[in-house]
Amino acid sequence: MKKLEIHQLTTLDRLIHEPARLMIVALLYTVENADFLFLQRETGLSKGNLSIHLSKLEQAGYVQIEKTYRGKLPLTLCTLTETGREAFQNYRQRLLYLVSATGNNDVPPALNLAPAE
């Protein structure tokens, strides 16, 4: 077991660490791009809430937002930038370090997705 260097926890990217933005970045990490409605459906966020979080990620340079049309319908495409991809990889490495350093290397077969009470 590694010795836990507790100060490593302070280096987590707080912009990504916020749960709604973590969902967005994790989804975008797995696809080339995603439209706004897909992100809304997958995250369960309201349009306004999703829009605010995407704007924060865009301001940080983590997400690129392109507004276009599919036929006559407006389409908002979101892409994780290279900066965003690197930030998420760094975030993942820090979480893996935490898991490793605390001695729990077992990966559960499935997550218990029930909300904490």
PDB file of C-alpha atoms in Angstrom:
ATOM      1  CA  MET A   1       0.000   0.000   0.000  1.00  0.00           C
ATOM      2  CA  LYS A   2       1.244   3.468  -0.890  1.00  0.00           C
ATOM      3  CA  LYS A   3       1.648   6.103   1.768  1.00  0.00           C
ATOM      4  CA  LEU A   4      -1.209   8.565   1.429  1.00  0.00           C
ATOM      5  CA  GLU A   5       0.037  12.046   0.644  1.00  0.00           C
ATOM      6  CA  ILE A   6      -3.100  13.822   1.760  1.00  0.00           C
ATOM      7  CA  HIS A   7      -2.149  17.106   0.087  1.00  0.00           C
ATOM      8  CA  GLN A   8      -2.734  15.358  -3.263  1.00  0.00           C
ATOM      9  CA  LEU A   9      -6.461  15.711  -2.616  1.00  0.00           C
ATOM     10  CA  THR A  10      -6.158  19.486  -2.837  1.00  0.00           C
ATOM     11  CA  THR A  11      -4.907  19.173  -6.411  1.00  0.00           C
ATOM     12  CA  LEU A  12      -8.196  17.753  -7.725  1.00  0.00           C
ATOM     13  CA  ASP A  13      -9.558  20.000 -10.471  1.00  0.00           C
ATOM     14  CA  ARG A  14     -12.471  21.697  -8.701  1.00  0.00           C
ATOM     15  CA  LEU A  15     -14.069  22.697 -11.978  1.00  0.00           C
ATOM     16  CA  ILE A  16     -14.369  19.036 -13.009  1.00  0.00           C
ATOM     17  CA  HIS A  17     -15.000  17.762  -9.469  1.00  0.00           C
ATOM     18  CA  GLU A  18     -18.452  19.399  -9.273  1.00  0.00           C
ATOM     19  CA  PRO A  19     -20.871  16.466  -9.882  1.00  0.00           C
ATOM     20  CA  ALA A  20     -22.816  17.948 -12.814  1.00  0.00           C
ATOM     21  CA  ARG A  21     -19.649  18.974 -14.655  1.00  0.00           C
ATOM     22  CA  LEU A  22     -18.043  15.620 -13.863  1.00  0.00           C
ATOM     23  CA  MET A  23     -20.959  13.889 -15.615  1.00  0.00           C
ATOM     24  CA  ILE A  24     -20.627  16.181 -18.630  1.00  0.00           C
ATOM     25  CA  VAL A  25     -16.856  15.801 -18.961  1.00  0.00           C
ATOM     26  CA  ALA A  26     -16.992  12.026 -18.428  1.00  0.00           C
ATOM     27  CA  LEU A  27     -19.622  11.684 -21.163  1.00  0.00           C
ATOM     28  CA  LEU A  28     -17.712  13.905 -23.585  1.00  0.00           C
ATOM     29  CA  TYR A  29     -14.503  11.985 -22.865  1.00  0.00           C
ATOM     30  CA  THR A  30     -16.082   8.843 -24.328  1.00  0.00           C
ATOM     31  CA  VAL A  31     -17.427  10.358 -27.572  1.00  0.00           C
ATOM     32  CA  GLU A  32     -16.155  12.553 -30.391  1.00  0.00           C
ATOM     33  CA  ASN A  33     -18.889  15.111 -29.680  1.00  0.00           C
ATOM     34  CA  ALA A  34     -22.409  15.229 -28.296  1.00  0.00           C
ATOM     35  CA  ASP A  35     -25.401  17.416 -28.902  1.00  0.00           C
ATOM     36  CA  PHE A  36     -27.033  19.403 -26.140  1.00  0.00           C
ATOM     37  CA  LEU A  37     -30.164  17.234 -26.004  1.00  0.00           C
ATOM     38  CA  PHE A  38     -28.105  14.041 -25.642  1.00  0.00           C
ATOM     39  CA  LEU A  39     -26.178  15.585 -22.734  1.00  0.00           C
ATOM     40  CA  GLN A  40     -29.399  16.788 -21.134  1.00  0.00           C
ATOM     41  CA  ARG A  41     -31.029  13.369 -21.455  1.00  0.00           C
ATOM     42  CA  GLU A  42     -27.992  11.476 -20.132  1.00  0.00           C
ATOM     43  CA  THR A  43     -27.251  13.798 -17.201  1.00  0.00           C
ATOM     44  CA  GLY A  44     -30.823  14.604 -16.207  1.00  0.00           C
ATOM     45  CA  LEU A  45     -29.920  18.285 -15.883  1.00  0.00           C
ATOM     46  CA  SER A  46     -32.377  21.031 -16.808  1.00  0.00           C
ATOM     47  CA  LYS A  47     -31.644  23.072 -19.946  1.00  0.00           C
ATOM     48  CA  GLY A  48     -30.635  26.088 -17.883  1.00  0.00           C
ATOM     49  CA  ASN A  49     -28.435  24.125 -15.500  1.00  0.00           C
ATOM     50  CA  LEU A  50     -26.698  22.254 -18.336  1.00  0.00           C
ATOM     51  CA  SER A  51     -26.170  25.499 -20.216  1.00  0.00           C
ATOM     52  CA  ILE A  52     -24.516  27.153 -17.198  1.00  0.00           C
ATOM     53  CA  HIS A  53     -22.186  24.200 -16.592  1.00  0.00           C
ATOM     54  CA  LEU A  54     -21.248  23.996 -20.282  1.00  0.00           C
ATOM     55  CA  SER A  55     -20.484  27.731 -20.263  1.00  0.00           C
ATOM     56  CA  LYS A  56     -18.147  27.317 -17.285  1.00  0.00           C
ATOM     57  CA  LEU A  57     -16.377  24.420 -19.008  1.00  0.00           C
ATOM     58  CA  GLU A  58     -16.138  26.446 -22.223  1.00  0.00           C
ATOM     59  CA  GLN A  59     -14.680  29.458 -20.376  1.00  0.00           C
ATOM     60  CA  ALA A  60     -12.008  27.172 -18.910  1.00  0.00           C
ATOM     61  CA  GLY A  61     -11.154  25.905 -22.392  1.00  0.00           C
ATOM     62  CA  TYR A  62     -12.312  22.369 -21.560  1.00  0.00           C
ATOM     63  CA  VAL A  63     -15.270  22.270 -23.948  1.00  0.00           C
ATOM     64  CA  GLN A  64     -15.862  23.708 -27.397  1.00  0.00           C
ATOM     65  CA  ILE A  65     -19.469  24.603 -28.210  1.00  0.00           C
ATOM     66  CA  GLU A  66     -20.589  24.900 -31.820  1.00  0.00           C
ATOM     67  CA  LYS A  67     -24.051  26.177 -32.697  1.00  0.00           C
ATOM     68  CA  THR A  68     -25.249  25.002 -36.077  1.00  0.00           C
ATOM     69  CA  TYR A  69     -28.354  23.626 -37.773  1.00  0.00           C
ATOM     70  CA  ARG A  70     -29.553  20.164 -38.705  1.00  0.00           C
ATOM     71  CA  GLY A  71     -31.898  21.003 -41.523  1.00  0.00           C
ATOM     72  CA  LYS A  72     -33.956  23.860 -40.115  1.00  0.00           C
ATOM     73  CA  LEU A  73     -33.520  22.837 -36.492  1.00  0.00           C
ATOM     74  CA  PRO A  74     -30.850  24.435 -34.290  1.00  0.00           C
ATOM     75  CA  LEU A  75     -28.158  22.057 -33.074  1.00  0.00           C
ATOM     76  CA  THR A  76     -25.633  22.672 -30.296  1.00  0.00           C
ATOM     77  CA  LEU A  77     -22.614  20.363 -30.511  1.00  0.00           C
ATOM     78  CA  CYS A  78     -20.216  20.017 -27.586  1.00  0.00           C
ATOM     79  CA  THR A  79     -16.699  18.634 -27.878  1.00  0.00           C
ATOM     80  CA  LEU A  80     -14.106  18.030 -25.189  1.00  0.00           C
ATOM     81  CA  THR A  81     -11.002  20.011 -26.174  1.00  0.00           C
ATOM     82  CA  GLU A  82      -7.481  18.644 -25.864  1.00  0.00           C
ATOM     83  CA  THR A  83      -7.103  20.802 -22.737  1.00  0.00           C
ATOM     84  CA  GLY A  84     -10.304  19.295 -21.333  1.00  0.00           C
ATOM     85  CA  ARG A  85      -9.183  15.782 -22.223  1.00  0.00           C
ATOM     86  CA  GLU A  86      -5.840  16.304 -20.443  1.00  0.00           C
ATOM     87  CA  ALA A  87      -7.584  17.826 -17.408  1.00  0.00           C
ATOM     88  CA  PHE A  88      -9.925  14.835 -17.146  1.00  0.00           C
ATOM     89  CA  GLN A  89      -7.040  12.365 -17.509  1.00  0.00           C
ATOM     90  CA  ASN A  90      -5.206  14.207 -14.732  1.00  0.00           C
ATOM     91  CA  TYR A  91      -8.357  14.146 -12.577  1.00  0.00           C
ATOM     92  CA  ARG A  92      -8.719  10.389 -13.131  1.00  0.00           C
ATOM     93  CA  GLN A  93      -5.069   9.789 -12.200  1.00  0.00           C
ATOM     94  CA  ARG A  94      -5.541  11.632  -8.916  1.00  0.00           C
ATOM     95  CA  LEU A  95      -8.649   9.595  -8.079  1.00  0.00           C
ATOM     96  CA  LEU A  96      -6.818   6.366  -8.920  1.00  0.00           C
ATOM     97  CA  TYR A  97      -3.976   7.479  -6.643  1.00  0.00           C
ATOM     98  CA  LEU A  98      -6.468   8.058  -3.825  1.00  0.00           C
ATOM     99  CA  VAL A  99      -8.002   4.600  -4.282  1.00  0.00           C
ATOM    100  CA  SER A 100      -4.575   2.973  -4.431  1.00  0.00           C
ATOM    101  CA  ALA A 101      -3.174   4.895  -1.460  1.00  0.00           C
ATOM    102  CA  THR A 102      -6.115   4.035   0.763  1.00  0.00           C
ATOM    103  CA  GLY A 103      -5.604   0.332   0.142  1.00  0.00           C
ATOM    104  CA  ASN A 104      -8.863  -0.390  -1.627  1.00  0.00           C
ATOM    105  CA  ASN A 105      -7.839  -1.575  -5.073  1.00  0.00           C
ATOM    106  CA  ASP A 106     -10.874  -3.802  -5.545  1.00  0.00           C
ATOM    107  CA  VAL A 107     -13.182  -2.608  -8.278  1.00  0.00           C
ATOM    108  CA  PRO A 108     -16.805  -3.405  -7.433  1.00  0.00           C
ATOM    109  CA  PRO A 109     -18.710  -5.381 -10.084  1.00  0.00           C
ATOM    110  CA  ALA A 110     -21.334  -2.639 -10.186  1.00  0.00           C
ATOM    111  CA  LEU A 111     -21.856   0.696  -8.546  1.00  0.00           C
ATOM    112  CA  ASN A 112     -24.591   1.182  -6.004  1.00  0.00           C
ATOM    113  CA  LEU A 113     -26.306   4.116  -7.669  1.00  0.00           C
ATOM    114  CA  ALA A 114     -28.813   4.751  -4.892  1.00  0.00           C
ATOM    115  CA  PRO A 115     -28.521   8.300  -3.552  1.00  0.00           C
ATOM    116  CA  ALA A 116     -26.866   8.681  -0.166  1.00  0.00           C
ATOM    117  CA  GLU A 117     -29.344   9.277   2.639  1.00  0.00           C
TER     118      GLU A 117
END
